[in-house]
Amino acid sequence: YVAIVPGEILCKIYAEYGSRLLERNVRSFLQAKGNVNKGIRKTILKEPDRFLAYNNGISATAESVKLIDLPNGGQAIAGIRDFQIVNGGQTTASLYQAVKKDKADISGIYVQTKLTVVDRERIDEIVPLISRYANNQNKVSEADFSANDPFHIRVEELSRTIWAPASDGTQRQTRWFYERARGQYADAKNRELTPARQKVFTSTHPTTQKFTKTDLAKFEHTWDRLPHIVSLGAQKNFSRFTLRLTEQGKFEPDDTYFTHLIAKAILFKSTEKIVDREKFGGYRANIVTYTLAYLSFRDGKQIDLNWIWRQQSIPQNLEQTIAIVSRKVHEAIANPPDGRNVTEWC
């Protein structure tokens, strides 16, 4: 059954039965400490009329359900036997806690509910599986939420229309594929219905020329001499990049921005290969970003991004310079003061 349950009823059921209601759930209430539970509490207290829109609702099971007919032709649930919430314990407990601790008014809150009736003989077999799969959802990263920002939409448009110069002695041009939303590359390839057309797609958009929002943030922050931010990790670095974009005000990327961005990508990817050849034994991400940030600081004006775009590679003398600088960078970051963790030091 799919139903809408008033928040007050859910709260009263939890108040009476407590943790017994969640016995078959994969976890108990995590308190309002994590970002998700804090968000649930904030919605209850400040935007209760949007609770149904914002919240994923609950998944529950029962041994049996008693229905009654309504005057309007619909049906309602009059009774449930052996009611168990297998996904949505955090939502249910958050409603209860908000009423008990914050004296919240939840009279206008409704919760969407998926209720599965399971035979008693099979309840121990099926309910744990429902609980496991209902709680096992794809993780959504912070970067995913920025996919529809005008900046990223424009970069995507440029990546679909600008051809990269042929770089292997042939006349074959390629494109750099910007994956604005996770899974776009695989989806675009799979839309080509024959193996031959998929092969053409891969040839035109090599996987080595696919890059994501978090990659873009790494390329830009490294060139802008912010290796310490890049070293925080992909998601934190991207969050800082988004904040800088917001502070910068409206900015619409053009052809020049895109070609320079790809030149920075080529620089970054080339440096990764050079660092790999040096066999430092670890900390590649930190060595790469600090090496390029240092070169941007010392010789940024001497590095011709237009030349790198045209050649789709970096000059040999720059390769040699990167190798030399990377050794010094490794020496510096591998010996943090007071025996600190290298990554934290970076």
Short mmCIF file of C-alpha atoms in Angstrom, two decimals:
data_model
loop_
_atom_site.label_atom_id
_atom_site.label_comp_id
_atom_site.label_asym_id
_atom_site.label_seq_id
_atom_site.Cartn_x
_atom_site.Cartn_y
_atom_site.Cartn_z
CA TYR A 1 0.00 0.00 0.00
CA VAL A 2 1.05 3.61 -0.60
CA ALA A 3 -0.41 5.99 1.96
CA ILE A 4 -0.12 9.41 3.55
CA VAL A 5 0.16 9.23 7.35
CA PRO A 6 -0.39 12.30 9.58
CA GLY A 7 2.77 13.11 11.52
CA GLU A 8 0.78 13.25 14.77
CA ILE A 9 -0.30 9.60 14.41
CA LEU A 10 3.25 8.47 13.64
CA CYS A 11 4.49 10.41 16.67
CA LYS A 12 1.85 8.83 18.96
CA ILE A 13 2.68 5.32 17.74
CA TYR A 14 6.39 5.92 18.43
CA ALA A 15 5.60 7.41 21.83
CA GLU A 16 3.67 4.25 22.78
CA TYR A 17 5.90 1.56 21.30
CA GLY A 18 9.31 3.27 21.08
CA SER A 19 12.18 1.15 19.80
CA ARG A 20 9.85 -1.87 19.40
CA LEU A 21 8.58 -0.09 16.29
CA LEU A 22 12.07 -0.21 14.78
CA GLU A 23 13.12 -3.75 15.74
CA ARG A 24 13.52 -4.80 12.13
CA ASN A 25 15.22 -1.59 11.00
CA VAL A 26 18.96 -1.69 10.18
CA ARG A 27 19.67 1.11 12.67
CA SER A 28 18.08 2.92 15.57
CA PHE A 29 17.67 6.68 15.91
CA LEU A 30 20.96 8.49 15.31
CA GLN A 31 19.89 11.63 17.18
CA ALA A 32 19.92 15.07 15.56
CA LYS A 33 23.70 15.06 15.11
CA GLY A 34 24.25 14.13 11.47
CA ASN A 35 23.40 16.56 8.66
CA VAL A 36 20.37 14.51 7.57
CA ASN A 37 18.77 14.42 11.03
CA LYS A 38 19.56 18.09 11.61
CA GLY A 39 17.83 18.83 8.32
CA ILE A 40 14.75 16.82 9.33
CA ARG A 41 14.53 18.69 12.64
CA LYS A 42 14.96 22.06 10.93
CA THR A 43 12.13 21.30 8.49
CA ILE A 44 9.82 20.21 11.34
CA LEU A 45 10.46 23.40 13.30
CA LYS A 46 10.72 26.00 10.53
CA GLU A 47 9.04 24.65 7.39
CA PRO A 48 6.53 21.98 8.45
CA ASP A 49 4.35 22.68 5.38
CA ARG A 50 7.26 21.48 3.20
CA PHE A 51 7.92 18.28 5.12
CA LEU A 52 6.09 16.07 2.62
CA ALA A 53 8.02 17.63 -0.27
CA TYR A 54 11.46 17.40 1.36
CA ASN A 55 11.25 14.04 3.16
CA ASN A 56 11.60 10.62 1.52
CA GLY A 57 8.98 9.15 3.84
CA ILE A 58 9.05 5.72 5.45
CA SER A 59 8.96 2.07 4.40
CA ALA A 60 7.03 -0.20 6.74
CA THR A 61 5.82 -3.80 6.94
CA ALA A 62 2.82 -5.46 8.52
CA GLU A 63 1.31 -8.89 9.00
CA SER A 64 -2.13 -7.60 8.02
CA VAL A 65 -3.97 -4.36 7.31
CA LYS A 66 -7.63 -3.46 7.92
CA LEU A 67 -9.13 -1.02 5.42
CA ILE A 68 -12.32 1.07 5.50
CA ASP A 69 -14.13 2.76 2.62
CA LEU A 70 -14.38 6.54 2.60
CA PRO A 71 -17.38 8.62 1.42
CA ASN A 72 -15.31 10.02 -1.46
CA GLY A 73 -14.68 6.55 -2.87
CA GLY A 74 -11.19 6.18 -1.50
CA GLN A 75 -9.95 3.93 1.27
CA ALA A 76 -8.19 4.47 4.59
CA ILE A 77 -6.25 2.27 6.99
CA ALA A 78 -8.18 1.50 10.16
CA GLY A 79 -5.78 -0.94 11.75
CA ILE A 80 -2.37 -2.55 11.29
CA ARG A 81 -1.10 -5.76 12.89
CA ASP A 82 2.64 -6.06 13.68
CA PHE A 83 3.57 -2.64 12.25
CA GLN A 84 7.35 -2.27 11.72
CA ILE A 85 9.23 0.72 10.28
CA VAL A 86 12.14 -0.75 8.32
CA ASN A 87 13.30 2.50 6.68
CA GLY A 88 12.44 5.91 8.08
CA GLY A 89 13.24 5.42 11.73
CA GLN A 90 15.14 8.70 11.72
CA THR A 91 12.09 10.53 10.35
CA THR A 92 9.74 8.94 12.89
CA ALA A 93 11.98 9.52 15.91
CA SER A 94 12.75 13.08 14.76
CA LEU A 95 9.02 13.90 14.82
CA TYR A 96 8.75 12.50 18.34
CA GLN A 97 11.85 14.33 19.58
CA ALA A 98 10.67 17.63 18.08
CA VAL A 99 7.34 17.34 19.92
CA LYS A 100 8.86 16.18 23.19
CA LYS A 101 11.89 18.49 23.37
CA ASP A 102 10.91 21.47 21.23
CA LYS A 103 7.13 21.45 21.77
CA ALA A 104 6.79 21.53 17.99
CA ASP A 105 3.37 21.76 16.33
CA ILE A 106 3.26 18.90 13.83
CA SER A 107 -0.47 19.07 13.08
CA GLY A 108 0.28 20.09 9.48
CA ILE A 109 2.93 17.46 8.82
CA TYR A 110 2.23 14.40 6.66
CA VAL A 111 4.53 11.50 5.83
CA GLN A 112 4.41 9.42 2.67
CA THR A 113 4.45 5.73 3.51
CA LYS A 114 5.04 2.50 1.61
CA LEU A 115 3.48 -0.34 3.57
CA THR A 116 4.19 -3.95 2.57
CA VAL A 117 2.02 -6.75 3.94
CA VAL A 118 4.08 -9.92 4.50
CA ASP A 119 2.81 -13.39 5.44
CA ARG A 120 3.79 -14.35 8.99
CA GLU A 121 5.53 -17.50 7.72
CA ARG A 122 7.89 -15.43 5.54
CA ILE A 123 8.31 -12.35 7.71
CA ASP A 124 11.76 -13.31 9.02
CA GLU A 125 12.96 -13.97 5.48
CA ILE A 126 11.54 -10.98 3.62
CA VAL A 127 11.50 -8.09 6.11
CA PRO A 128 15.30 -8.06 6.69
CA LEU A 129 15.77 -7.87 2.91
CA ILE A 130 13.31 -4.97 2.59
CA SER A 131 15.13 -3.23 5.44
CA ARG A 132 18.54 -3.78 3.85
CA TYR A 133 17.59 -2.68 0.34
CA ALA A 134 15.43 0.26 1.42
CA ASN A 135 18.36 1.62 3.44
CA ASN A 136 20.97 0.86 0.76
CA GLN A 137 20.62 3.87 -1.53
CA ASN A 138 23.15 5.48 -3.84
CA LYS A 139 25.12 8.13 -2.04
CA VAL A 140 24.46 11.66 -3.23
CA SER A 141 27.51 13.88 -2.91
CA GLU A 142 27.52 17.63 -2.34
CA ALA A 143 28.86 18.09 -5.87
CA ASP A 144 25.79 16.34 -7.31
CA PHE A 145 23.56 19.09 -5.94
CA SER A 146 25.41 21.75 -7.98
CA ALA A 147 24.91 20.03 -11.34
CA ASN A 148 22.23 22.50 -12.47
CA ASP A 149 24.21 25.64 -11.66
CA PRO A 150 24.34 27.90 -14.80
CA PHE A 151 28.15 27.83 -14.71
CA HIS A 152 28.28 24.04 -15.02
CA ILE A 153 25.53 23.96 -17.66
CA ARG A 154 27.54 26.41 -19.77
CA VAL A 155 30.77 24.40 -19.40
CA GLU A 156 28.85 21.32 -20.49
CA GLU A 157 27.53 23.15 -23.58
CA LEU A 158 31.04 24.23 -24.52
CA SER A 159 32.38 20.71 -24.07
CA ARG A 160 29.78 19.36 -26.50
CA THR A 161 30.54 21.90 -29.24
CA ILE A 162 34.28 22.67 -29.13
CA TRP A 163 36.56 20.26 -30.98
CA ALA A 164 40.06 19.67 -29.62
CA PRO A 165 42.86 19.92 -32.22
CA ALA A 166 44.17 16.62 -33.61
CA SER A 167 47.26 15.68 -31.63
CA ASP A 168 48.47 12.29 -32.84
CA GLY A 169 49.58 13.11 -36.37
CA THR A 170 46.16 12.29 -37.82
CA GLN A 171 43.26 14.54 -38.75
CA ARG A 172 41.03 12.97 -36.09
CA GLN A 173 39.58 15.59 -33.77
CA THR A 174 38.15 14.76 -30.37
CA ARG A 175 36.15 16.41 -27.64
CA TRP A 176 36.71 16.81 -23.92
CA PHE A 177 33.57 15.46 -22.25
CA TYR A 178 32.43 17.41 -19.18
CA GLU A 179 30.33 15.13 -16.97
CA ARG A 180 28.13 17.76 -15.36
CA ALA A 181 25.88 15.12 -13.77
CA ARG A 182 27.20 11.81 -12.52
CA GLY A 183 26.78 9.00 -15.08
CA GLN A 184 26.31 11.27 -18.12
CA TYR A 185 29.21 9.74 -20.04
CA ALA A 186 27.96 6.16 -19.73
CA ASP A 187 24.42 7.28 -20.48
CA ALA A 188 25.48 9.15 -23.64
CA LYS A 189 27.51 6.17 -24.82
CA ASN A 190 24.67 3.70 -24.17
CA ARG A 191 22.27 5.83 -26.20
CA GLU A 192 24.34 4.85 -29.25
CA LEU A 193 22.44 1.68 -30.05
CA THR A 194 25.03 -0.33 -32.03
CA PRO A 195 28.56 -1.43 -31.07
CA ALA A 196 29.91 0.43 -34.11
CA ARG A 197 28.30 3.72 -33.03
CA GLN A 198 29.47 3.23 -29.45
CA LYS A 199 32.99 2.73 -30.78
CA VAL A 200 32.73 6.02 -32.70
CA PHE A 201 31.49 7.75 -29.52
CA THR A 202 34.45 6.45 -27.50
CA SER A 203 36.85 7.46 -30.27
CA THR A 204 35.37 10.97 -30.34
CA HIS A 205 35.16 11.24 -26.54
CA PRO A 206 38.10 9.21 -25.13
CA THR A 207 37.70 8.27 -21.47
CA THR A 208 41.02 10.01 -20.82
CA GLN A 209 39.30 13.24 -21.87
CA LYS A 210 36.33 12.90 -19.54
CA PHE A 211 36.35 15.16 -16.48
CA THR A 212 33.91 15.90 -13.68
CA LYS A 213 32.92 18.88 -11.53
CA THR A 214 35.34 17.87 -8.79
CA ASP A 215 38.11 17.51 -11.41
CA LEU A 216 37.35 21.02 -12.70
CA ALA A 217 37.61 22.40 -9.17
CA LYS A 218 41.01 20.68 -8.74
CA PHE A 219 42.35 22.11 -12.01
CA GLU A 220 41.21 25.65 -11.22
CA HIS A 221 42.25 25.73 -7.57
CA THR A 222 45.67 24.29 -8.40
CA TRP A 223 46.28 26.95 -11.06
CA ASP A 224 44.99 29.62 -8.65
CA ARG A 225 47.68 28.51 -6.16
CA LEU A 226 45.36 26.95 -3.60
CA PRO A 227 46.92 23.49 -3.18
CA HIS A 228 46.05 23.42 0.52
CA ILE A 229 42.35 23.55 -0.43
CA VAL A 230 42.77 20.84 -3.09
CA SER A 231 44.42 18.69 -0.41
CA LEU A 232 41.23 18.76 1.66
CA GLY A 233 39.75 16.19 -0.72
CA ALA A 234 37.39 16.27 -3.70
CA GLN A 235 34.13 17.24 -1.98
CA LYS A 236 35.52 19.90 0.38
CA ASN A 237 37.59 21.37 -2.44
CA PHE A 238 34.51 21.50 -4.66
CA SER A 239 32.47 23.18 -1.90
CA ARG A 240 35.12 25.90 -1.62
CA PHE A 241 35.13 26.30 -5.41
CA THR A 242 31.34 26.73 -5.40
CA LEU A 243 31.64 29.34 -2.66
CA ARG A 244 34.27 31.25 -4.66
CA LEU A 245 32.02 31.16 -7.73
CA THR A 246 29.17 32.62 -5.67
CA GLU A 247 31.39 35.37 -4.25
CA GLN A 248 32.67 36.16 -7.74
CA GLY A 249 29.17 36.93 -8.95
CA LYS A 250 27.67 36.01 -12.30
CA PHE A 251 30.29 34.54 -14.62
CA GLU A 252 29.55 32.88 -17.94
CA PRO A 253 32.37 30.76 -19.36
CA ASP A 254 33.27 31.40 -22.99
CA ASP A 255 35.41 29.60 -25.58
CA THR A 256 38.64 31.05 -24.20
CA TYR A 257 37.76 29.99 -20.66
CA PHE A 258 37.04 26.46 -21.86
CA THR A 259 40.24 26.05 -23.90
CA HIS A 260 42.33 27.38 -20.99
CA LEU A 261 40.48 25.03 -18.63
CA ILE A 262 41.39 22.07 -20.85
CA ALA A 263 45.01 23.26 -20.97
CA LYS A 264 45.02 23.18 -17.15
CA ALA A 265 43.49 19.69 -17.30
CA ILE A 266 46.27 18.55 -19.65
CA LEU A 267 48.84 20.07 -17.30
CA PHE A 268 47.29 18.27 -14.33
CA LYS A 269 46.97 14.89 -16.03
CA SER A 270 50.50 15.13 -17.47
CA THR A 271 51.88 15.95 -14.03
CA GLU A 272 50.13 12.90 -12.58
CA LYS A 273 51.96 10.70 -15.10
CA ILE A 274 55.29 12.38 -14.38
CA VAL A 275 54.83 11.95 -10.62
CA ASP A 276 53.91 8.30 -11.16
CA ARG A 277 57.20 7.76 -13.03
CA GLU A 278 59.12 9.26 -10.11
CA LYS A 279 57.82 6.42 -7.89
CA PHE A 280 57.53 8.46 -4.71
CA GLY A 281 55.43 5.74 -3.11
CA GLY A 282 52.46 7.85 -2.04
CA TYR A 283 50.89 11.29 -1.72
CA ARG A 284 50.52 11.68 -5.50
CA ALA A 285 47.50 13.98 -5.24
CA ASN A 286 49.33 16.34 -2.89
CA ILE A 287 52.57 16.31 -4.87
CA VAL A 288 50.74 17.08 -8.13
CA THR A 289 48.73 20.02 -6.82
CA TYR A 290 51.67 21.58 -4.92
CA THR A 291 54.02 21.13 -7.89
CA LEU A 292 51.69 22.87 -10.33
CA ALA A 293 50.68 25.55 -7.82
CA TYR A 294 54.37 26.36 -7.31
CA LEU A 295 54.97 26.56 -11.07
CA SER A 296 51.90 28.78 -11.47
CA PHE A 297 53.31 31.04 -8.75
CA ARG A 298 56.85 31.17 -10.17
CA ASP A 299 56.31 30.85 -13.92
CA GLY A 300 52.58 31.13 -14.57
CA LYS A 301 53.06 33.81 -17.20
CA GLN A 302 55.64 31.66 -18.97
CA ILE A 303 53.32 28.67 -19.29
CA ASP A 304 51.44 29.17 -22.55
CA LEU A 305 47.97 27.70 -22.10
CA ASN A 306 47.08 28.46 -25.71
CA TRP A 307 50.08 26.39 -26.92
CA ILE A 308 49.10 23.49 -24.65
CA TRP A 309 45.54 23.59 -26.04
CA ARG A 310 46.74 23.62 -29.65
CA GLN A 311 49.20 20.76 -29.10
CA GLN A 312 47.06 18.86 -26.59
CA SER A 313 50.26 18.18 -24.66
CA ILE A 314 52.92 19.99 -22.66
CA PRO A 315 56.39 20.91 -24.00
CA GLN A 316 59.33 18.67 -23.12
CA ASN A 317 61.21 21.34 -21.16
CA LEU A 318 58.12 21.79 -18.97
CA GLU A 319 57.99 18.03 -18.36
CA GLN A 320 61.59 18.16 -17.13
CA THR A 321 60.83 21.14 -14.90
CA ILE A 322 57.80 19.41 -13.40
CA ALA A 323 59.90 16.34 -12.58
CA ILE A 324 62.53 18.47 -10.80
CA VAL A 325 60.01 20.51 -8.84
CA SER A 326 58.01 17.41 -7.86
CA ARG A 327 61.11 15.95 -6.17
CA LYS A 328 61.52 19.09 -4.07
CA VAL A 329 57.82 19.12 -3.24
CA HIS A 330 57.95 15.48 -2.14
CA GLU A 331 60.94 16.23 0.02
CA ALA A 332 59.07 19.13 1.66
CA ILE A 333 55.73 17.45 2.30
CA ALA A 334 57.11 14.06 3.36
CA ASN A 335 58.82 15.62 6.37
CA PRO A 336 56.08 17.43 8.29
CA PRO A 337 56.96 19.19 11.56
CA ASP A 338 56.43 17.34 14.84
CA GLY A 339 55.72 14.08 13.02
CA ARG A 340 52.34 15.28 11.80
CA ASN A 341 50.23 13.32 9.31
CA VAL A 342 51.44 14.16 5.77
CA THR A 343 47.99 14.66 4.30
CA GLU A 344 46.92 16.94 7.16
CA TRP A 345 50.20 18.83 6.81
CA CYS A 346 49.42 19.39 3.14
#
